[in-house]
Amino acid sequence: MKILVTGSSGLIGSEAVTFFDGQGHEVVGVDNNMRAVFFGEQGDTTWNRDRLLASTKNFKHFELDIRKREAVFEFFETQKPDAIIHCAAQPSHDKAAEIALMDFDVNAVGTVNLLEATRQNVPEAPFIHVSTNKVYGDSPNELPMKELETRWEYADPKDYNGITEECRIDRTLHSLFGASKTAGDVMAQEYGKYFGMKVGIFRGGCLTGPSHSGVELHGFLSYLVKQVVSGGHYTIFGYKGKQVRDQIHSYDVVRAFEEFIKAPRPGEVYNLGGGRDNSASLIECIKMAEDMTGKKLETTYTDKNRIGDHICYISDLAKLKSHYPDWSITKSLPQICEEIVAAQDGKATTA
Ligand SMILES: NC(=O)c1ccc[n+]([C@@H]2O[C@H](COP(=O)([O-])OP(=O)(O)OC[C@H]3O[C@@H](n4cnc5c(N)ncnc54)[C@H](O)[C@@H]3O)[C@@H](O)[C@H]2O)c1
């Protein structure tokens, strides 16, 4: 197959490139390094692009900007991919408010450009749209919560496995990022449901792994570990640092995409995160990284939580597992953390 990966120098895109190239497919990557525009030097993904070009067998990279409609259409006409994995995005919740139009152009318009280019050129190709749990906005915070010593927890046992795809996505506060991603998510569903295209929408929890160019505003675990390893500083925003996230390794994310490509369904939505077993609060993650490295992280606490931040978010993986029983989480949270520590050590020693 010829697989097109957008955002191929980013965390999920680069994992997809490595994975499908390793299986012998031809992989075409699109990334204009816009992460450096969003986050400055620390967000630069050139290192990852160069790593991929050096380590893959059948991968080509293109600096295409997914906002440029005509260029995207031309690209599809010449490339005619057999499957599309759309990972390019402005990925930060907090950043979006500063760059509202750019955020919308990348997350909403860029997504529609790709969906329409697929419809016009390769309508049979499976299309993976990487969405986010921020499409649920604040609604997960409406569940009753109880405070434990180191984390928030759902108070009602029926919520134990977390948030399902039934959660409401409108009439809630999303942040501009959540809203632009919701626009992309709903359009992707529509191309599946209205046109019958094989579009799968995956609403990510905390997606992470060693290839993340983590910055304060995006890539929580990667950034936190980076600060622990380098003796840096970390600011905790609200909820007493007990806010819970579920972490999933980029490898397990891409494995879910593989299953979907093998047996696609039109316009189906899945929550995709680490689930209950890979959930931890911010202060639990800090402790884990400190124990692993023997280093102490200097933290500052500010009472004000990030707008639209979830108090406790765990992805209920039941739907994904029922449609794709061969998929499961293979990397535990401590394993993920160890890999990120090792990658940081590597970067620290080669720097
Ligand atoms: N990492 C997470 O915790 C997380 C959680 C939920 C959802 N997601 C979603 O997963 C997807 C991938 O996220 P990620 O963590 O790999 O982000 P990332 O920032 O690491 O990768 C995104 C890549 O897209 C590229 N890009 C941005 N704008 C572009 C444009 N206009 N044209 C071409 N390339 C462009 C960037 O340069 C970057 O390399 C995104 O849709 C994101 O919203 C991520």
Short mmCIF file of C-alpha atoms and ligand atoms in Angstrom, two decimals:
data_model
loop_
_atom_site.label_atom_id
_atom_site.label_comp_id
_atom_site.label_asym_id
_atom_site.label_seq_id
_atom_site.Cartn_x
_atom_site.Cartn_y
_atom_site.Cartn_z
CA MET A 1 0.00 0.00 0.00
CA LYS A 2 0.95 3.63 -0.39
CA ILE A 3 0.15 5.31 2.92
CA LEU A 4 -0.06 9.07 3.29
CA VAL A 5 0.75 10.40 6.75
CA THR A 6 0.11 14.07 7.50
CA GLY A 7 2.04 15.61 10.39
CA SER A 8 4.68 12.97 9.71
CA SER A 9 7.41 14.68 11.77
CA GLY A 10 5.18 14.90 14.85
CA LEU A 11 4.66 12.38 17.62
CA ILE A 12 1.90 10.23 16.13
CA GLY A 13 2.77 10.84 12.49
CA SER A 14 6.39 9.73 12.95
CA GLU A 15 5.30 6.60 14.80
CA ALA A 16 2.95 5.81 11.89
CA VAL A 17 5.77 6.33 9.37
CA THR A 18 8.11 3.98 11.24
CA PHE A 19 5.41 1.36 11.75
CA PHE A 20 4.08 1.16 8.20
CA ASP A 21 7.52 1.53 6.60
CA GLY A 22 8.64 -1.36 8.80
CA GLN A 23 5.82 -3.46 7.34
CA GLY A 24 7.13 -2.84 3.83
CA HIS A 25 4.56 -0.24 2.71
CA GLU A 26 5.44 2.87 0.76
CA VAL A 27 4.97 5.87 3.05
CA VAL A 28 4.52 9.46 1.93
CA GLY A 29 4.87 12.05 4.69
CA VAL A 30 3.60 15.61 4.74
CA ASP A 31 4.82 18.07 7.37
CA ASN A 32 5.80 21.74 7.06
CA ASN A 33 7.34 21.91 10.57
CA MET A 34 4.58 24.22 11.69
CA ARG A 35 5.05 22.96 15.25
CA ALA A 36 8.09 25.29 15.37
CA VAL A 37 5.81 28.18 14.34
CA PHE A 38 3.40 27.32 17.16
CA PHE A 39 5.94 26.63 19.91
CA GLY A 40 9.29 28.05 18.83
CA GLU A 41 12.62 26.23 18.77
CA GLN A 42 11.65 23.62 21.38
CA GLY A 43 8.79 22.47 19.17
CA ASP A 44 11.00 22.09 16.09
CA THR A 45 10.44 18.65 14.56
CA THR A 46 13.26 18.71 11.98
CA TRP A 47 15.25 16.24 14.12
CA ASN A 48 12.42 13.75 13.81
CA ARG A 49 12.07 14.19 10.04
CA ASP A 50 15.82 13.63 9.60
CA ARG A 51 15.72 10.60 11.91
CA LEU A 52 12.92 9.11 9.79
CA LEU A 53 14.66 9.81 6.48
CA ALA A 54 17.80 8.10 7.82
CA SER A 55 16.07 5.09 9.40
CA THR A 56 13.31 4.15 6.93
CA LYS A 57 13.39 2.13 3.71
CA ASN A 58 10.58 3.53 1.60
CA PHE A 59 9.62 6.93 2.98
CA LYS A 60 9.42 10.25 1.17
CA HIS A 61 8.87 13.59 2.86
CA PHE A 62 7.03 16.63 1.47
CA GLU A 63 6.86 20.12 3.03
CA LEU A 64 3.21 20.50 2.00
CA ASP A 65 1.00 22.84 4.06
CA ILE A 66 -2.42 21.22 4.50
CA ARG A 67 -4.05 24.68 4.59
CA LYS A 68 -3.16 25.22 0.92
CA ARG A 69 -6.18 23.71 -0.79
CA GLU A 70 -5.00 23.72 -4.39
CA ALA A 71 -1.62 22.28 -3.43
CA VAL A 72 -3.35 19.53 -1.41
CA PHE A 73 -5.61 18.63 -4.35
CA GLU A 74 -2.65 18.52 -6.72
CA PHE A 75 -0.74 16.37 -4.28
CA PHE A 76 -3.56 13.82 -4.11
CA GLU A 77 -3.92 13.77 -7.90
CA THR A 78 -0.28 12.81 -8.30
CA GLN A 79 0.19 10.60 -5.23
CA LYS A 80 -3.14 8.72 -5.13
CA PRO A 81 -2.61 7.17 -1.68
CA ASP A 82 -4.30 3.88 -0.69
CA ALA A 83 -4.82 5.04 2.92
CA ILE A 84 -4.56 8.36 4.73
CA ILE A 85 -3.52 8.89 8.35
CA HIS A 86 -4.22 12.52 9.23
CA CYS A 87 -2.13 13.61 12.22
CA ALA A 88 -1.18 17.19 11.25
CA ALA A 89 -2.63 19.71 13.66
CA GLN A 90 -2.26 22.71 15.89
CA PRO A 91 -2.39 20.46 18.96
CA SER A 92 -2.43 22.83 21.93
CA HIS A 93 -5.46 23.73 23.94
CA ASP A 94 -3.84 26.81 25.49
CA LYS A 95 -2.03 28.07 22.40
CA ALA A 96 -5.18 28.24 20.27
CA ALA A 97 -6.55 31.40 21.91
CA GLU A 98 -3.46 33.38 20.78
CA ILE A 99 -3.67 32.15 17.18
CA ALA A 100 -7.40 31.60 16.72
CA LEU A 101 -7.51 31.87 12.92
CA MET A 102 -4.35 29.86 12.32
CA ASP A 103 -5.65 27.17 14.68
CA PHE A 104 -8.96 26.96 12.80
CA ASP A 105 -7.26 26.98 9.40
CA VAL A 106 -5.06 24.03 10.32
CA ASN A 107 -7.47 21.94 12.40
CA ALA A 108 -10.76 22.53 10.64
CA VAL A 109 -10.01 23.80 7.12
CA GLY A 110 -6.89 21.60 6.69
CA THR A 111 -8.97 18.55 7.63
CA VAL A 112 -11.73 19.38 5.15
CA ASN A 113 -9.14 19.98 2.41
CA LEU A 114 -7.81 16.45 2.98
CA LEU A 115 -11.26 14.83 3.21
CA GLU A 116 -12.41 16.49 -0.02
CA ALA A 117 -9.15 15.66 -1.83
CA THR A 118 -9.66 12.05 -0.75
CA ARG A 119 -13.28 12.04 -1.97
CA GLN A 120 -12.30 13.46 -5.36
CA ASN A 121 -9.29 11.23 -5.96
CA VAL A 122 -9.32 8.08 -3.84
CA PRO A 123 -12.82 7.71 -2.32
CA GLU A 124 -12.22 4.04 -1.44
CA ALA A 125 -9.15 4.77 0.68
CA PRO A 126 -9.50 4.35 4.46
CA PHE A 127 -9.03 7.73 6.16
CA ILE A 128 -7.94 7.99 9.80
CA HIS A 129 -8.76 11.31 11.43
CA VAL A 130 -6.92 11.91 14.70
CA SER A 131 -9.28 13.83 16.93
CA THR A 132 -9.14 14.61 20.64
CA ASN A 133 -11.05 14.16 23.86
CA LYS A 134 -11.28 17.97 23.97
CA VAL A 135 -14.27 17.64 21.62
CA TYR A 136 -16.19 16.73 24.79
CA GLY A 137 -15.25 20.13 26.21
CA ASP A 138 -16.05 20.45 29.88
CA SER A 139 -18.80 17.82 29.90
CA PRO A 140 -16.60 15.07 31.47
CA ASN A 141 -16.20 17.47 34.44
CA GLU A 142 -19.94 17.21 35.10
CA LEU A 143 -19.58 13.65 36.41
CA PRO A 144 -19.58 13.41 40.20
CA MET A 145 -15.98 13.26 41.50
CA LYS A 146 -14.39 12.38 44.79
CA GLU A 147 -11.01 13.55 46.01
CA LEU A 148 -8.49 10.88 46.99
CA GLU A 149 -5.07 11.46 48.50
CA THR A 150 -3.21 11.80 45.20
CA ARG A 151 -5.93 11.95 42.53
CA TRP A 152 -9.48 12.81 41.60
CA GLU A 153 -11.70 9.79 41.03
CA TYR A 154 -15.18 9.20 39.61
CA ALA A 155 -17.59 8.99 42.53
CA ASP A 156 -20.12 6.76 40.78
CA PRO A 157 -18.95 3.15 40.17
CA LYS A 158 -20.78 3.12 36.81
CA ASP A 159 -18.23 5.68 35.54
CA TYR A 160 -15.24 3.55 36.61
CA ASN A 161 -14.12 2.68 33.05
CA GLY A 162 -14.29 6.30 31.99
CA ILE A 163 -15.79 8.38 29.22
CA THR A 164 -17.61 6.69 26.33
CA GLU A 165 -18.34 8.02 22.85
CA GLU A 166 -21.87 8.83 24.11
CA CYS A 167 -20.54 11.84 26.01
CA ARG A 168 -22.09 15.14 24.81
CA ILE A 169 -19.92 17.25 22.48
CA ASP A 170 -21.93 20.48 22.31
CA ARG A 171 -23.34 22.97 24.81
CA THR A 172 -20.08 22.98 26.70
CA LEU A 173 -16.85 24.99 26.97
CA HIS A 174 -14.17 23.51 24.68
CA SER A 175 -11.39 26.09 24.34
CA LEU A 176 -10.85 27.30 20.77
CA PHE A 177 -8.70 24.26 20.09
CA GLY A 178 -11.48 21.92 21.24
CA ALA A 179 -13.91 23.77 18.99
CA SER A 180 -11.69 23.71 15.88
CA LYS A 181 -11.02 20.00 16.46
CA THR A 182 -14.76 19.41 16.90
CA ALA A 183 -15.34 21.03 13.48
CA GLY A 184 -12.79 18.64 11.93
CA ASP A 185 -14.21 15.67 13.86
CA VAL A 186 -17.81 16.31 12.75
CA MET A 187 -16.78 16.90 9.11
CA ALA A 188 -14.81 13.66 9.17
CA GLN A 189 -17.88 11.83 10.51
CA GLU A 190 -19.96 13.42 7.76
CA TYR A 191 -17.64 12.27 4.96
CA GLY A 192 -18.07 8.78 6.43
CA LYS A 193 -21.83 8.89 7.04
CA TYR A 194 -22.96 11.07 4.10
CA PHE A 195 -20.58 9.87 1.38
CA GLY A 196 -20.07 6.36 2.80
CA MET A 197 -16.31 6.87 2.90
CA LYS A 198 -14.16 4.72 5.19
CA VAL A 199 -13.39 7.44 7.69
CA GLY A 200 -12.47 6.54 11.27
CA ILE A 201 -12.33 9.23 13.96
CA PHE A 202 -10.07 8.55 16.93
CA ARG A 203 -10.52 10.85 19.93
CA GLY A 204 -7.19 10.81 21.70
CA GLY A 205 -6.63 11.00 25.43
CA CYS A 206 -2.98 11.77 26.28
CA LEU A 207 -0.97 10.40 23.38
CA THR A 208 2.70 10.21 24.15
CA GLY A 209 6.02 8.51 23.52
CA PRO A 210 9.73 9.15 23.06
CA SER A 211 9.30 10.99 19.74
CA HIS A 212 7.36 13.84 21.28
CA SER A 213 8.91 17.30 20.96
CA GLY A 214 7.25 18.12 24.31
CA VAL A 215 6.70 21.76 25.26
CA GLU A 216 4.89 23.29 28.23
CA LEU A 217 1.74 23.89 26.21
CA HIS A 218 1.57 20.44 24.62
CA GLY A 219 2.92 16.97 25.34
CA PHE A 220 2.37 16.81 29.09
CA LEU A 221 4.25 13.63 30.07
CA SER A 222 7.09 14.21 27.62
CA TYR A 223 7.56 17.79 28.87
CA LEU A 224 7.30 16.78 32.52
CA VAL A 225 9.93 14.05 32.13
CA LYS A 226 12.16 16.45 30.20
CA GLN A 227 11.98 18.88 33.14
CA VAL A 228 12.76 16.13 35.68
CA VAL A 229 15.74 14.83 33.68
CA SER A 230 17.19 18.28 32.99
CA GLY A 231 16.63 19.61 36.53
CA GLY A 232 14.09 22.11 35.23
CA HIS A 233 10.90 23.51 36.67
CA TYR A 234 7.22 22.60 36.30
CA THR A 235 4.09 24.67 36.97
CA ILE A 236 1.00 22.80 38.14
CA PHE A 237 -2.22 24.53 37.08
CA GLY A 238 -5.10 23.95 39.50
CA TYR A 239 -7.04 20.94 40.77
CA LYS A 240 -4.26 20.43 43.40
CA GLY A 241 -2.24 18.57 40.78
CA LYS A 242 -4.65 15.66 41.19
CA GLN A 243 -6.12 15.91 37.69
CA VAL A 244 -6.11 12.49 36.04
CA ARG A 245 -5.04 11.68 32.47
CA ASP A 246 -4.80 8.36 30.68
CA GLN A 247 -1.56 7.92 28.77
CA ILE A 248 -1.21 5.83 25.64
CA HIS A 249 2.03 5.09 23.80
CA SER A 250 2.14 6.25 20.18
CA TYR A 251 2.81 2.62 19.15
CA ASP A 252 -0.54 1.49 20.57
CA VAL A 253 -2.22 4.44 18.85
CA VAL A 254 -0.83 3.41 15.48
CA ARG A 255 -1.78 -0.24 16.09
CA ALA A 256 -5.40 0.92 16.41
CA PHE A 257 -5.05 2.68 13.05
CA GLU A 258 -3.70 -0.51 11.50
CA GLU A 259 -6.75 -2.46 12.69
CA PHE A 260 -9.09 0.19 11.28
CA ILE A 261 -7.34 0.22 7.89
CA LYS A 262 -7.71 -3.58 7.69
CA ALA A 263 -11.47 -3.45 8.42
CA PRO A 264 -12.73 0.14 8.06
CA ARG A 265 -16.22 1.36 8.98
CA PRO A 266 -17.78 4.58 7.64
CA GLY A 267 -17.75 7.56 10.00
CA GLU A 268 -17.20 5.62 13.21
CA VAL A 269 -15.92 7.40 16.31
CA TYR A 270 -13.62 5.80 18.91
CA ASN A 271 -12.13 7.01 22.16
CA LEU A 272 -8.45 6.15 22.21
CA GLY A 273 -6.36 6.58 25.33
CA GLY A 274 -4.52 4.52 27.88
CA GLY A 275 -7.72 3.56 29.68
CA ARG A 276 -8.11 2.87 33.38
CA ASP A 277 -4.85 0.88 33.72
CA ASN A 278 -2.71 3.69 32.28
CA SER A 279 -4.35 6.52 34.18
CA ALA A 280 -2.51 8.68 36.70
CA SER A 281 -2.73 12.12 38.20
CA LEU A 282 -0.18 14.84 37.55
CA ILE A 283 1.43 14.44 40.97
CA GLU A 284 1.48 10.65 40.57
CA CYS A 285 3.30 11.10 37.24
CA ILE A 286 5.82 13.48 38.82
CA LYS A 287 6.52 10.94 41.57
CA MET A 288 6.95 8.15 39.03
CA ALA A 289 9.44 10.18 36.96
CA GLU A 290 11.33 11.25 40.12
CA ASP A 291 11.56 7.65 41.37
CA MET A 292 12.80 6.48 37.96
CA THR A 293 15.49 9.12 37.59
CA GLY A 294 16.43 9.71 41.25
CA LYS A 295 16.00 13.44 40.54
CA LYS A 296 13.69 15.91 42.21
CA LEU A 297 11.43 18.24 40.20
CA GLU A 298 11.01 21.81 41.34
CA THR A 299 7.32 22.72 41.04
CA THR A 300 5.19 25.81 41.47
CA TYR A 301 1.49 25.53 42.11
CA THR A 302 -1.02 28.01 40.75
CA ASP A 303 -4.66 27.80 41.83
CA LYS A 304 -6.04 28.67 38.43
CA ASN A 305 -6.70 25.60 36.31
CA ARG A 306 -6.30 25.71 32.54
CA ILE A 307 -9.56 26.71 30.82
CA GLY A 308 -11.46 23.62 29.71
CA ASP A 309 -9.04 21.27 31.49
CA HIS A 310 -10.45 17.89 32.52
CA ILE A 311 -10.47 16.98 36.23
CA CYS A 312 -10.46 13.26 35.59
CA TYR A 313 -10.36 11.90 32.07
CA ILE A 314 -10.12 8.19 31.39
CA SER A 315 -10.99 6.84 27.92
CA ASP A 316 -13.46 3.99 27.93
CA LEU A 317 -11.92 1.63 25.37
CA ALA A 318 -14.84 -0.84 25.22
CA LYS A 319 -16.14 0.21 21.80
CA LEU A 320 -12.73 0.09 20.14
CA LYS A 321 -11.99 -3.30 21.67
CA SER A 322 -15.38 -4.69 20.64
CA HIS A 323 -14.94 -3.62 16.99
CA TYR A 324 -11.26 -4.59 16.89
CA PRO A 325 -10.68 -7.47 19.36
CA ASP A 326 -7.07 -7.94 18.17
CA TRP A 327 -6.17 -4.50 19.52
CA SER A 328 -5.12 -3.90 23.11
CA ILE A 329 -2.80 -1.69 25.14
CA THR A 330 0.70 -3.22 25.03
CA LYS A 331 2.72 -0.53 26.84
CA SER A 332 2.05 0.22 30.51
CA LEU A 333 2.44 3.69 31.99
CA PRO A 334 5.78 2.90 33.74
CA GLN A 335 7.11 1.46 30.45
CA ILE A 336 6.07 4.61 28.61
CA CYS A 337 7.73 6.79 31.23
CA GLU A 338 10.94 4.73 31.08
CA GLU A 339 11.10 5.10 27.29
CA ILE A 340 10.69 8.86 27.54
CA VAL A 341 13.38 9.06 30.23
CA ALA A 342 15.75 7.01 28.05
CA ALA A 343 15.05 9.24 25.03
CA GLN A 344 15.72 12.36 27.10
CA ASP A 345 18.96 10.87 28.42
CA GLY A 346 19.95 10.13 24.83
CA LYS A 347 19.22 13.69 23.76
CA ALA A 348 20.99 15.10 26.83
CA THR A 349 24.14 13.08 26.12
CA THR A 350 24.24 13.81 22.40
CA ALA A 351 23.52 17.53 22.86
N1 LIG B 1 -0.38 14.30 21.86
C1 LIG B 1 -1.53 14.29 22.49
O1 LIG B 1 -1.57 14.22 23.72
C2 LIG B 1 -2.83 14.32 21.72
C3 LIG B 1 -4.00 14.10 22.43
C4 LIG B 1 -5.20 14.08 21.75
C5 LIG B 1 -5.22 14.28 20.39
N2 LIG B 1 -4.06 14.51 19.73
C6 LIG B 1 -4.14 14.72 18.27
O2 LIG B 1 -3.25 13.83 17.62
C7 LIG B 1 -2.79 14.41 16.40
C8 LIG B 1 -1.28 14.34 16.37
O3 LIG B 1 -0.76 15.05 17.50
P1 LIG B 1 0.76 15.00 17.89
O4 LIG B 1 0.83 14.89 19.36
O5 LIG B 1 1.48 14.03 17.03
O6 LIG B 1 1.15 16.49 17.50
P2 LIG B 1 2.56 17.04 16.94
O7 LIG B 1 2.51 18.51 17.13
O8 LIG B 1 3.68 16.26 17.54
O9 LIG B 1 2.47 16.67 15.39
C9 LIG B 1 1.68 17.41 14.48
C10 LIG B 1 2.55 17.71 13.27
O10 LIG B 1 1.75 18.39 12.30
C11 LIG B 1 2.58 19.34 11.64
N3 LIG B 1 1.72 20.39 11.08
C12 LIG B 1 1.05 21.34 11.76
N4 LIG B 1 0.40 22.14 10.92
C13 LIG B 1 0.65 21.68 9.66
C14 LIG B 1 0.26 22.11 8.37
N5 LIG B 1 -0.51 23.20 8.20
N6 LIG B 1 0.67 21.39 7.31
C15 LIG B 1 1.46 20.30 7.47
N7 LIG B 1 1.90 19.87 8.67
C16 LIG B 1 1.49 20.56 9.77
C17 LIG B 1 3.50 19.85 12.75
O11 LIG B 1 4.69 20.44 12.23
C18 LIG B 1 3.76 18.61 13.58
O12 LIG B 1 4.96 17.95 13.21
C19 LIG B 1 -3.34 15.84 16.38
O13 LIG B 1 -4.52 15.85 15.62
C20 LIG B 1 -3.69 16.11 17.83
O14 LIG B 1 -4.72 17.06 17.99
C21 LIG B 1 -2.85 14.54 20.36
#
